[in-house]
mmCIF file of C-alpha atoms in Angstrom:
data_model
loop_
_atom_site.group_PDB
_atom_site.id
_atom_site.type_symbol
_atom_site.label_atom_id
_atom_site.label_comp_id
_atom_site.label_asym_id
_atom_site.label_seq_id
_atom_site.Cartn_x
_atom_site.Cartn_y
_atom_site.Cartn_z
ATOM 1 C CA UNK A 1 100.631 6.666 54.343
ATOM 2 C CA UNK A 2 102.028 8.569 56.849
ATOM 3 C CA UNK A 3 100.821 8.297 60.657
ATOM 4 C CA UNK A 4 99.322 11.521 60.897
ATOM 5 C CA UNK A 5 97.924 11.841 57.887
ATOM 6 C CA UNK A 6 95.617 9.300 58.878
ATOM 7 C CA UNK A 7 94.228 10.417 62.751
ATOM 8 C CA UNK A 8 91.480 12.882 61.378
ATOM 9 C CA UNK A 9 90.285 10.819 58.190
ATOM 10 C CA UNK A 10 89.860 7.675 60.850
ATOM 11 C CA UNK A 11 88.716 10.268 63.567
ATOM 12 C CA UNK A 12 86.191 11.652 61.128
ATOM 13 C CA UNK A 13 85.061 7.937 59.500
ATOM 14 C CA UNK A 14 84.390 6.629 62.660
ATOM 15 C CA UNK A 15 82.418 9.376 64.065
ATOM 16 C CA UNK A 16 79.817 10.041 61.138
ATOM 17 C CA UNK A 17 76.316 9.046 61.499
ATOM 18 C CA UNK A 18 73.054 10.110 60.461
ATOM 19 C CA UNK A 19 72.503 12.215 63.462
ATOM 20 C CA UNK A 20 74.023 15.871 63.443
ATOM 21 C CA UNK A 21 73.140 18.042 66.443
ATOM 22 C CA UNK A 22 73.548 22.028 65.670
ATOM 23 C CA UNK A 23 75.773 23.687 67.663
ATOM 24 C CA UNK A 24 74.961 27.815 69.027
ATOM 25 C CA UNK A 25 76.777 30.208 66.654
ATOM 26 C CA UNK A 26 78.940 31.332 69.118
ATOM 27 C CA UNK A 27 79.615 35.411 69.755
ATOM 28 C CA UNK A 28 81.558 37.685 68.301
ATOM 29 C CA UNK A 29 85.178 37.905 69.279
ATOM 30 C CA UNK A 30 88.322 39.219 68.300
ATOM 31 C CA UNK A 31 89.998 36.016 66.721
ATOM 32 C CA UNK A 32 91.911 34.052 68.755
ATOM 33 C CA UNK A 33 95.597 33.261 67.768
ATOM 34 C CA UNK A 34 96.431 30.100 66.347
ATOM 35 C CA UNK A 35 99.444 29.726 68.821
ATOM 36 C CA UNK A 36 96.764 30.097 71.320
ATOM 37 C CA UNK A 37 95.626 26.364 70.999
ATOM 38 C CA UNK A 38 98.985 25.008 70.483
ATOM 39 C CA UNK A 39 99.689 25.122 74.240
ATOM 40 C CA UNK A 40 96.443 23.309 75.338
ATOM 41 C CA UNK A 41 97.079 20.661 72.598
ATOM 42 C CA UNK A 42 100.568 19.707 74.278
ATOM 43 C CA UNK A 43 98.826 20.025 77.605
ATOM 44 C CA UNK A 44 95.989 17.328 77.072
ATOM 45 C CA UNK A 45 97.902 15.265 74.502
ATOM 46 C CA UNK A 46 100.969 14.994 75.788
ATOM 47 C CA UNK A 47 100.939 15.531 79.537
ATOM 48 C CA UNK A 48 97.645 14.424 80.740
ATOM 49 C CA UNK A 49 96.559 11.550 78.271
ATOM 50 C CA UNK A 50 99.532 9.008 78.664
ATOM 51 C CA UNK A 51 99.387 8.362 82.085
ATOM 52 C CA UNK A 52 95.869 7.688 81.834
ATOM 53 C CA UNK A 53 96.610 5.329 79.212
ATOM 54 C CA UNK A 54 99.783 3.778 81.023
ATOM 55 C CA UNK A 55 97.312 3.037 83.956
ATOM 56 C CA UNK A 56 94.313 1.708 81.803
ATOM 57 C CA UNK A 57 96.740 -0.846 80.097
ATOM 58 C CA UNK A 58 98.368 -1.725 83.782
ATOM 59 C CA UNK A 59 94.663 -2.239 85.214
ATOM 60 C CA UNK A 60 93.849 -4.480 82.276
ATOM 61 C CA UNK A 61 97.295 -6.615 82.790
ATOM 62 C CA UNK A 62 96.016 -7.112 86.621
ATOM 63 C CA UNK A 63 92.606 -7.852 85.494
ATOM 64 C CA UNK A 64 94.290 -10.726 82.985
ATOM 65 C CA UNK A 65 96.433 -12.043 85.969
ATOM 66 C CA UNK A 66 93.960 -11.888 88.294
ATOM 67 C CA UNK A 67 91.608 -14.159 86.102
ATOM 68 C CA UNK A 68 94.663 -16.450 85.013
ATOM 69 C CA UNK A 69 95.207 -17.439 88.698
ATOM 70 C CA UNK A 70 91.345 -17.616 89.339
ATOM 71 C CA UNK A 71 90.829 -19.910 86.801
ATOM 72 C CA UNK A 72 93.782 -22.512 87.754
ATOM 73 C CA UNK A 73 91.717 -22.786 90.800
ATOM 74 C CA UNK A 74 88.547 -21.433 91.188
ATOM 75 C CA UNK A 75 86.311 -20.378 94.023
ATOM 76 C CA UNK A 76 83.984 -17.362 95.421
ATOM 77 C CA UNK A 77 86.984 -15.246 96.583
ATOM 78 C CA UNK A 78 88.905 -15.369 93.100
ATOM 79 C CA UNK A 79 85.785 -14.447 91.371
ATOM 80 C CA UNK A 80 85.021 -11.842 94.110
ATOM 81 C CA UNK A 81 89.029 -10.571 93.128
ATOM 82 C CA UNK A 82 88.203 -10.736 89.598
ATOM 83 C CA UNK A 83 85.226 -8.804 89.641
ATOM 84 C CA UNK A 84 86.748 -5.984 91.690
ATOM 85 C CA UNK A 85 89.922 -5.772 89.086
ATOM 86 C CA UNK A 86 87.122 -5.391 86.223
ATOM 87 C CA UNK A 87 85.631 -2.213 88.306
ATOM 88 C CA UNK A 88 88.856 -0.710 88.587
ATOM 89 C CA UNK A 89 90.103 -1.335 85.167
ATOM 90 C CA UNK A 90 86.176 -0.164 83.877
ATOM 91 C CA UNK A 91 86.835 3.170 86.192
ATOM 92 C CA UNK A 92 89.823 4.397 84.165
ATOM 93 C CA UNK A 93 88.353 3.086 80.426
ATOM 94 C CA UNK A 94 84.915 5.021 81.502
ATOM 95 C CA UNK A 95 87.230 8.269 82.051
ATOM 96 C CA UNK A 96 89.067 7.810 78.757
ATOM 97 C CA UNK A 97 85.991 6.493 76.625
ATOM 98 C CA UNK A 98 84.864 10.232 75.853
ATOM 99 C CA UNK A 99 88.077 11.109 74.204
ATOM 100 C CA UNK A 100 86.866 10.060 71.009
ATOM 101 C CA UNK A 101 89.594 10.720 68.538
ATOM 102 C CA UNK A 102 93.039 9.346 67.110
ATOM 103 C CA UNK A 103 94.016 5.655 67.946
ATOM 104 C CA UNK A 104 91.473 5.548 70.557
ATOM 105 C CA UNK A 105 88.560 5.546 67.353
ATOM 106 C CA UNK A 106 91.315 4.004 64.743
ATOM 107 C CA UNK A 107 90.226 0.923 62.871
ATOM 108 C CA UNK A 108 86.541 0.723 65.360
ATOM 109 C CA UNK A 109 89.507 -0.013 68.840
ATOM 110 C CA UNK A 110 87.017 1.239 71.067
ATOM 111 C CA UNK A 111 84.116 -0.704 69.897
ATOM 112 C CA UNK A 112 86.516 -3.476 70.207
ATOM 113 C CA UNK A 113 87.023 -2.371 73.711
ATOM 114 C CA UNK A 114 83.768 -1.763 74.711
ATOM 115 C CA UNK A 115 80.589 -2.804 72.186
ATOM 116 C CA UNK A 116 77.862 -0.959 73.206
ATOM 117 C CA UNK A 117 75.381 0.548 72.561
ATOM 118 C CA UNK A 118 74.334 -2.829 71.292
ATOM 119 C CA UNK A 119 71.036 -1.921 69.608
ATOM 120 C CA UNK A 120 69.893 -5.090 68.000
ATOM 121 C CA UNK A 121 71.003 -7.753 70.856
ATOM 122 C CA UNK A 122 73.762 -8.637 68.782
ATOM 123 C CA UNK A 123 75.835 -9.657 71.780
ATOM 124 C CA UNK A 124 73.397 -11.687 73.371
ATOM 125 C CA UNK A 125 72.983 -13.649 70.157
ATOM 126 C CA UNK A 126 76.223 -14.576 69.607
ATOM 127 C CA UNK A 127 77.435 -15.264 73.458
ATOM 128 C CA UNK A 128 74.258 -17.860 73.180
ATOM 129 C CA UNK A 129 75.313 -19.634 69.988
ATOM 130 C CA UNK A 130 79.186 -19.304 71.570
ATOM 131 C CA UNK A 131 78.103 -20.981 74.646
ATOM 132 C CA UNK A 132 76.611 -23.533 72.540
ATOM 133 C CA UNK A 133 79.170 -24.802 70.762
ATOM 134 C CA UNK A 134 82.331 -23.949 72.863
ATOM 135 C CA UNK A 135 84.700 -22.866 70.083
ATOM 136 C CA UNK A 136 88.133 -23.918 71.243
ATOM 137 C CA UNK A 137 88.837 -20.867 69.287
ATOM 138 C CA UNK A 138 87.635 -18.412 71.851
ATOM 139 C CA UNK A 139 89.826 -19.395 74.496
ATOM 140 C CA UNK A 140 93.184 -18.130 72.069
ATOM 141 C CA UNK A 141 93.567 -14.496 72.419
ATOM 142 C CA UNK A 142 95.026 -14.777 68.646
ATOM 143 C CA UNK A 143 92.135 -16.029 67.504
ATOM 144 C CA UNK A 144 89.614 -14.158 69.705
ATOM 145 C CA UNK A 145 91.410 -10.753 68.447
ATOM 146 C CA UNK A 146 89.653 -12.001 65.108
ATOM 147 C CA UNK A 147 86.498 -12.628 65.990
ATOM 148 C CA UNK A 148 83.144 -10.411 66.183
ATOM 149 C CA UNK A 149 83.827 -7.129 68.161
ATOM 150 C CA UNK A 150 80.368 -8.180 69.930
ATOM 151 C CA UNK A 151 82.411 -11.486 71.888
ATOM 152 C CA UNK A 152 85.358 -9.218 72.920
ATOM 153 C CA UNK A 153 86.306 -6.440 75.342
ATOM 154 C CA UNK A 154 84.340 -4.959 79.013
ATOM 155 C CA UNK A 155 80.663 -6.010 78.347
ATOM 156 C CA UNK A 156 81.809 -9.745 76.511
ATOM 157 C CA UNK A 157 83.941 -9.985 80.011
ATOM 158 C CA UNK A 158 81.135 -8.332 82.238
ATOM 159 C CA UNK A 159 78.310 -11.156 81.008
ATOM 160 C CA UNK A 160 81.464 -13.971 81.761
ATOM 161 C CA UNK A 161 81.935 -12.400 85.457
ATOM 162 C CA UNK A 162 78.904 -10.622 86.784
ATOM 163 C CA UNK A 163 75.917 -12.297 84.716
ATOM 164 C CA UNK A 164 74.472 -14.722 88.231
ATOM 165 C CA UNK A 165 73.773 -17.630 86.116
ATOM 166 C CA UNK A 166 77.291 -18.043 85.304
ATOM 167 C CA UNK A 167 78.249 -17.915 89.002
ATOM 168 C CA UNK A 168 78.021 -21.005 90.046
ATOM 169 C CA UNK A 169 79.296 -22.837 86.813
ATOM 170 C CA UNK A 170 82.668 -20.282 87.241
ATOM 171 C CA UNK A 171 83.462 -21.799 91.136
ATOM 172 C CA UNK A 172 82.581 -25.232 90.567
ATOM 173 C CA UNK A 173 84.650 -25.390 87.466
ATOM 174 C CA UNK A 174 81.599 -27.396 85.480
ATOM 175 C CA UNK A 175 81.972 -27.809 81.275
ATOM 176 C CA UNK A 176 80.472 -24.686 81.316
ATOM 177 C CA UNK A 177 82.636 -23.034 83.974
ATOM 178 C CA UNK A 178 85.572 -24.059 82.541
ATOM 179 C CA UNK A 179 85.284 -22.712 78.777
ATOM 180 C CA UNK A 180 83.644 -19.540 80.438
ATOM 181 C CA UNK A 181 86.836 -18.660 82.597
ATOM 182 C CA UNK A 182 89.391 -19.700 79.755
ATOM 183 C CA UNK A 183 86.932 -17.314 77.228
ATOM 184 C CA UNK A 184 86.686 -14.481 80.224
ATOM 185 C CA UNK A 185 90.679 -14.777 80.448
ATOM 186 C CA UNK A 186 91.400 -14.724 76.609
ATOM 187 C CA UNK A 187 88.800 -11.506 76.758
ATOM 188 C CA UNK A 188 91.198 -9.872 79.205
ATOM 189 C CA UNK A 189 94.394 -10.899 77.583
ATOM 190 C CA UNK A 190 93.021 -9.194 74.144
ATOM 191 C CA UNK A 191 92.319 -5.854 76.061
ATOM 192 C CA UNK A 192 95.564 -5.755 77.104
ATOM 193 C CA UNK A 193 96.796 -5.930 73.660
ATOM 194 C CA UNK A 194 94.394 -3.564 72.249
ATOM 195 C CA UNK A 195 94.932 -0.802 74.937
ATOM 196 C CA UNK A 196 99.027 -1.741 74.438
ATOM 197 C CA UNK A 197 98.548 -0.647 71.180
ATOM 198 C CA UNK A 198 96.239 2.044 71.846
ATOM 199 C CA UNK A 199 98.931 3.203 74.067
ATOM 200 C CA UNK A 200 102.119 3.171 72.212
ATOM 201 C CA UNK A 201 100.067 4.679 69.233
ATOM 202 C CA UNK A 202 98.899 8.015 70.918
ATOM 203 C CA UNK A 203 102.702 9.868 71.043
ATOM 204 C CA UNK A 204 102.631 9.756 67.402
ATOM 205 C CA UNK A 205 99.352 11.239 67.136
ATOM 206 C CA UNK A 206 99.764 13.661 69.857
ATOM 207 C CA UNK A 207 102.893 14.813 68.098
ATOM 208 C CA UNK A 208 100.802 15.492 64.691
ATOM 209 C CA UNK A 209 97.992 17.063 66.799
ATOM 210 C CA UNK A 210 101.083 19.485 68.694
ATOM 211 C CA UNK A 211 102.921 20.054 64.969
ATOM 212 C CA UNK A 212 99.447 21.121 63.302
ATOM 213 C CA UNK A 213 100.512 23.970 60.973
ATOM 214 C CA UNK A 214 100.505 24.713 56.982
ATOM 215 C CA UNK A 215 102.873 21.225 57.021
ATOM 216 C CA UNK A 216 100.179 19.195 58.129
ATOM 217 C CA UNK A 217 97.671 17.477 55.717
ATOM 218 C CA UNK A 218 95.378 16.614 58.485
ATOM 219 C CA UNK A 219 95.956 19.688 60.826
ATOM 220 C CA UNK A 220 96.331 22.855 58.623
ATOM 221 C CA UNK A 221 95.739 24.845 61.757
ATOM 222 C CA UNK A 222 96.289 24.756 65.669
ATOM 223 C CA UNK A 223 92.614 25.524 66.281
ATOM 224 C CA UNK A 224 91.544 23.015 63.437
ATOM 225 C CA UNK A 225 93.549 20.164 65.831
ATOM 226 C CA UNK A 226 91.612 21.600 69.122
ATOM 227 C CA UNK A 227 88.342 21.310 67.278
ATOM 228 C CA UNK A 228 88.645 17.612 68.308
ATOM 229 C CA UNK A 229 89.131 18.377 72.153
ATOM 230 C CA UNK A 230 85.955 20.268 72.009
ATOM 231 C CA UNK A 231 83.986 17.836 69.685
ATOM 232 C CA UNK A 232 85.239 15.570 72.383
ATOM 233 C CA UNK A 233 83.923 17.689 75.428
ATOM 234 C CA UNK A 234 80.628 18.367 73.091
ATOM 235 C CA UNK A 235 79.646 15.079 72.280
ATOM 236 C CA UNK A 236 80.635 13.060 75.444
ATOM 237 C CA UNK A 237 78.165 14.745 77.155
ATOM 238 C CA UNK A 238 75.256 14.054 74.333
ATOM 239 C CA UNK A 239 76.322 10.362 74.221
ATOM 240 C CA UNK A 240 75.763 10.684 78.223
ATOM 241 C CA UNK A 241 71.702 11.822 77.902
ATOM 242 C CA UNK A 242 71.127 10.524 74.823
ATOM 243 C CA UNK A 243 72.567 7.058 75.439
ATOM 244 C CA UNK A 244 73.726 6.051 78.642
ATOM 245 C CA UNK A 245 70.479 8.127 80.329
ATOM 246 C CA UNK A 246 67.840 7.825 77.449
ATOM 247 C CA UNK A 247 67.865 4.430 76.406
ATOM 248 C CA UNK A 248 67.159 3.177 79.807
ATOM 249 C CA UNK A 249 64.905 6.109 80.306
ATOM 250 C CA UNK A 250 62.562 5.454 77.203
ATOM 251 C CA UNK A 251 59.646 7.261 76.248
ATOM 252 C CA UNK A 252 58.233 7.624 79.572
ATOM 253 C CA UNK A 253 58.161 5.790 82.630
ATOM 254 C CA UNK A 254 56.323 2.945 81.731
ATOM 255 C CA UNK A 255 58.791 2.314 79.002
ATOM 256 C CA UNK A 256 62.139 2.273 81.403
ATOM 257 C CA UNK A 257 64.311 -0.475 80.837
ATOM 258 C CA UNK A 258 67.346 -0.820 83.277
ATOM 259 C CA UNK A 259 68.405 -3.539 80.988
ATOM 260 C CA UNK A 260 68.964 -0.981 78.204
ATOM 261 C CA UNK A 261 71.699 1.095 80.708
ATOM 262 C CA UNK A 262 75.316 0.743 79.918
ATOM 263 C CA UNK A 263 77.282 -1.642 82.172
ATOM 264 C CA UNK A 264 73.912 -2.418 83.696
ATOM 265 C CA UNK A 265 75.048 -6.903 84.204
ATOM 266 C CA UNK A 266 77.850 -5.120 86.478
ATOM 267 C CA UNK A 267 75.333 -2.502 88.426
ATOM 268 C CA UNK A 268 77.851 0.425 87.381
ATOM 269 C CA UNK A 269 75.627 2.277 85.117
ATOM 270 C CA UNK A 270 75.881 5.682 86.819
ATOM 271 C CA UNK A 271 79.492 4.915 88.342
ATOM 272 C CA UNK A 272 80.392 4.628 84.209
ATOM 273 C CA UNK A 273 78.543 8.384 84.083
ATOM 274 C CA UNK A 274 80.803 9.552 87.212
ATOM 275 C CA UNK A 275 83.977 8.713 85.742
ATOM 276 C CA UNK A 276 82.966 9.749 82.010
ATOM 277 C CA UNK A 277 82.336 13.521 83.348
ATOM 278 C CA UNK A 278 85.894 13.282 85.360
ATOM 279 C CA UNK A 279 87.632 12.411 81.726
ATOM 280 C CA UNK A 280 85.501 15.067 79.811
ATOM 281 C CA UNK A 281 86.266 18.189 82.987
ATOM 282 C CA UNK A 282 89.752 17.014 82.468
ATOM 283 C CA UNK A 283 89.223 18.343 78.633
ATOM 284 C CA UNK A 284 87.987 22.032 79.757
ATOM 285 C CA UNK A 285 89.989 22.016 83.352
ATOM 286 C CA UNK A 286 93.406 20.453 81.820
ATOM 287 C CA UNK A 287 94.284 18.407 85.737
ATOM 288 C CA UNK A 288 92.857 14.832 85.595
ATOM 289 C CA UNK A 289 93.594 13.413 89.069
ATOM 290 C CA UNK A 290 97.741 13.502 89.905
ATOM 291 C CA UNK A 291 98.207 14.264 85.433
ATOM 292 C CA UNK A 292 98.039 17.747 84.616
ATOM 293 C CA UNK A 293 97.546 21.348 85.558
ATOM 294 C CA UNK A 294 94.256 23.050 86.733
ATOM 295 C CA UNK A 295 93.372 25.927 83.952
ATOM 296 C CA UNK A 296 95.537 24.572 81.221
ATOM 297 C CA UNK A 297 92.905 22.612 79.662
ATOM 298 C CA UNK A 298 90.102 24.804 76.793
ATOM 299 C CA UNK A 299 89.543 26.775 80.323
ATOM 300 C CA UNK A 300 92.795 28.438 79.330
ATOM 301 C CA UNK A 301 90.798 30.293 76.431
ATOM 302 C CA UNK A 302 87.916 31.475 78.849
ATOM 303 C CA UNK A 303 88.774 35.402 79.089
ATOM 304 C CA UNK A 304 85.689 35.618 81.853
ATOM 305 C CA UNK A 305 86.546 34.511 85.035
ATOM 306 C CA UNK A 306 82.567 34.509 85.694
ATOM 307 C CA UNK A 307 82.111 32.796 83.217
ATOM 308 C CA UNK A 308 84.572 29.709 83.902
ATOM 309 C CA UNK A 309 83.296 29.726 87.618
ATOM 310 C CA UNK A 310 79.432 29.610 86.592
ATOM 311 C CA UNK A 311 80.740 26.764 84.265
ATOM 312 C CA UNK A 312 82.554 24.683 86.787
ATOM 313 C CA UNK A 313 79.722 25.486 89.701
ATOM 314 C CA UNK A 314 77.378 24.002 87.026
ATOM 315 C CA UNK A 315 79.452 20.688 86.705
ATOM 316 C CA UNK A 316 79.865 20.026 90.385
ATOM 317 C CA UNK A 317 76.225 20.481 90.834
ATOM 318 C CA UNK A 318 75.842 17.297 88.519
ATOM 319 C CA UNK A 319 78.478 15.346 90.150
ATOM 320 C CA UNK A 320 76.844 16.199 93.074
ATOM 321 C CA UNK A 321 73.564 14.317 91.995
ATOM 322 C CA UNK A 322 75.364 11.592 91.099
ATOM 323 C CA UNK A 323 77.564 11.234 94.134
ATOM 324 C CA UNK A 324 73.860 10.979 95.812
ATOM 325 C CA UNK A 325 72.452 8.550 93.784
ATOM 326 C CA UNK A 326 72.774 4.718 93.515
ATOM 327 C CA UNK A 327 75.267 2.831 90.782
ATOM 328 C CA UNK A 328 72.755 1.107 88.739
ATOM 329 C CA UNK A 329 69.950 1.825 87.248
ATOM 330 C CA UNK A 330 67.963 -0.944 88.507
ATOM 331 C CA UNK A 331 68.563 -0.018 91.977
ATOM 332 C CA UNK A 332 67.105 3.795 91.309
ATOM 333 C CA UNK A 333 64.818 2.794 89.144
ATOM 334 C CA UNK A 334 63.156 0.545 92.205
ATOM 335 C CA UNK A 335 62.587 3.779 94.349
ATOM 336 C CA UNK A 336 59.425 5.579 94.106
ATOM 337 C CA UNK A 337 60.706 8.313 92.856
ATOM 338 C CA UNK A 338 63.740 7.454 91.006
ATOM 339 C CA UNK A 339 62.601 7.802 87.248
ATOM 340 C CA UNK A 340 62.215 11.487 87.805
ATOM 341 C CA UNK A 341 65.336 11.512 89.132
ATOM 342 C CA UNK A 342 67.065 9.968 86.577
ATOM 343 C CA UNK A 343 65.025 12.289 84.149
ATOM 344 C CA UNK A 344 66.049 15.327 86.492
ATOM 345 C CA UNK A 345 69.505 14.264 85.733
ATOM 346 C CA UNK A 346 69.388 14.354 82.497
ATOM 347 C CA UNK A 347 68.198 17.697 82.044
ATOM 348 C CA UNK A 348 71.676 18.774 84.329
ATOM 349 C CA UNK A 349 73.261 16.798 81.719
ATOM 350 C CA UNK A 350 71.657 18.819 79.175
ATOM 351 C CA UNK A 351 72.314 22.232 80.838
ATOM 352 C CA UNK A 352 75.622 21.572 80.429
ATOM 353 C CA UNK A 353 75.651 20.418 77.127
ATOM 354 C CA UNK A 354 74.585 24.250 76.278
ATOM 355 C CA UNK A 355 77.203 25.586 78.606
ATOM 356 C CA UNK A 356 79.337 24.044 76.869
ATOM 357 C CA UNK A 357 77.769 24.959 73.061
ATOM 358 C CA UNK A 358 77.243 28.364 73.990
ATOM 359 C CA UNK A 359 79.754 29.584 76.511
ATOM 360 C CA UNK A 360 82.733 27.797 76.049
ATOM 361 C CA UNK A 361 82.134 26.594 71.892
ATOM 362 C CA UNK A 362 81.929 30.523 71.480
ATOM 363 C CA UNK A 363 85.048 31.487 74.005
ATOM 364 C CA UNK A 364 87.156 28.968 72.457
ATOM 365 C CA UNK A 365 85.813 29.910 68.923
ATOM 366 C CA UNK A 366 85.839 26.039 68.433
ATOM 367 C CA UNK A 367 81.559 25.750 68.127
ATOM 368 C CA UNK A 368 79.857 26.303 65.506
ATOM 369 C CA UNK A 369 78.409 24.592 62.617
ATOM 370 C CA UNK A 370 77.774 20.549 62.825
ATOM 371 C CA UNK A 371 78.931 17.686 64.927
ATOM 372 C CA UNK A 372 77.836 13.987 64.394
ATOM 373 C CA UNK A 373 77.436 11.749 67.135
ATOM 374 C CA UNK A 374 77.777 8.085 66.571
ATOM 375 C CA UNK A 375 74.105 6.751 67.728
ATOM 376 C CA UNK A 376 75.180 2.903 66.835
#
């Protein structure tokens, strides 16, 4: 089978789900050119996403040398170093996460790099009964690259390095300490082979994505291939309220659980939300920190400039209310008033989610009809 024959069966596998969320019909246009979409496609899959990638898979090698050297001889100020290279290697991967499509989806990688949502605990069971028994296993990369996506990647490495009970058994270098740092280091050694791979697979997809044409059997059109970059933009930002806001958030306020927040061991709930709506702008604006070019992203199909100011006002407003608020959830969620501003967040979240349907899924003529979003 050829390489891109594969990207939008995988792309489409992955994301299907019993959940489908109706997008606005958008309004009439005058079509829009196929060789219209070609451009952004290049843009985003070519210029911008590589050295995102490059830097993710350089953050994960420091985070794997970082832990090597902390655990030949542990103490507080390795940890303290390890901890740190996690946050910056979790920044980039939180910015990247929403780009749900190609080799980044392929064969379940980013559950592998990141399970969660973990709905039924499944994590928490198996680090108990792994903790138990010490599998020798665990501490091989190999081996570990075989093992239960639940044991490996950020929140496997987050409950070695952040969870307190584990503090004092990591430093001292107890039994437990020991296996823990030789598991936490085989975690990070396996993330640097998954995002290697990752990384060295995305030309050849971006290449299928930029040749889409009557050739292609996954891509028959340059609009059909930018379909993804919006489903991307779309659904990132309904994983964002319904997930990473509304699971903690509950039913109401007596049902909040900061426990159920993404990231929540490592305090970085709400950081994770910061960088995932830097990654998704970077869809619709087409400049994601020093990679790209401001306007060559979907913005380049917006034919109002009203329209695309509104939309980007609308987007700073909510990173805005983040930049105001704490990283965790458990720290908000401790002020008086901080479930209503978690639930006033979400509805920003949610305003933009129908920008986004409405203004740009109908300026881009990518919206319309049904998207699924992965609720696992």
């Amino acid at each position: 089978m050829s390489l891109h024959f594969c990207w939008r069966t995988t792309c489409l596998l992955t994301t299907a789900a019993a959940l489908f969320i109706s997008i606005a019909a958008p309004k009439a246009h005058a079509d829009i050119p196929d060789e219209n979409y070609q451009p952004i496609l290049e843009h985003l899959l070519i210029t911008v996403m590589p050295p995102k990638l490059d830097a993710l898979h350089g953050a994960t090698s420091d985070l794997a040398d970082t832990l090597e050297d902390f655990c030949s001889g542990p103490d507080e100020d390795g940890l303290a170093d390890a901890r740190g290279d996690f946050h910056t290697a979790m920044d980039i991967w939180q910015e990247i996460q929403p780009w749900r499509m190609g080799p980044l989806v392929a064969n379940g990688r980013d559950q592998h790099i990141e399970y969660w949502p973990d709905k039924h605990g499944t994590a928490t069971r198996q680090f108990r009964k792994l903790m138990f028994n010490k599998p020798a296993a665990f501490t091989d990369p190999v081996k570990l690259s075989e093992a239960s996506a639940a044991l490996q990647g950020f929140p496997a490495l987050e409950e070695v390095l952040f969870d307190d009970a584990h503090s004092n058994a990591l430093t001292t270098a107890s039994e437990d300490g020991v296996f823990l740092c030789q598991y936490g280091s085989a975690i990070a050694t396996n993330l640097v082979t998954i995002i290697g791979e990752l990384r060295d697979e995305w030309p050849g997809f971006a290449e299928a994505m930029r040749n889409a044409g009557p050739d292609s059997m996954d891509y028959p059109t340059a609009k059909f291939a930018a379909t993804d970059l919006y489903r991307a933009l779309h659904e990132g930002l309904l994983i964002i309220s319904a997930q990473k806001l509304g699971r903690p958030l509950g039913d109401g306020q007596k049902d909040a659980k900061a426990s159920q927040a993404e990231s929540e061991t490592s305090k970085r709930s709400l950081r994770n939300i910061t960088h995932n709506l830097i990654g998704l702008l970077a869809i619709y604006d087409g400049k994601w920190g020093d990679a790209g070019e401001e306007g060559k992203g979907l913005a380049a199909l917006i034919d109002s400039s009203l329209l695309d100011r509104s939309f980007r006002l609308n987007w700073q407003t909510v990173q805005d209310t983040l930049a105001d608020l704490p990283p965790s959830v458990t720290e908000i969620l401790d002020q008086p008033d901080g479930y209503q501003k978690l639930v006033d967040l979400q509805g920003q979240i949610d305003f933009l989610t129908t920008l986004v349907e409405n203004d740009v899924g109908g300026n881009t003529q990518l919206g319309g009809g049904f998207n699924a979003l992965d609720g696992d």
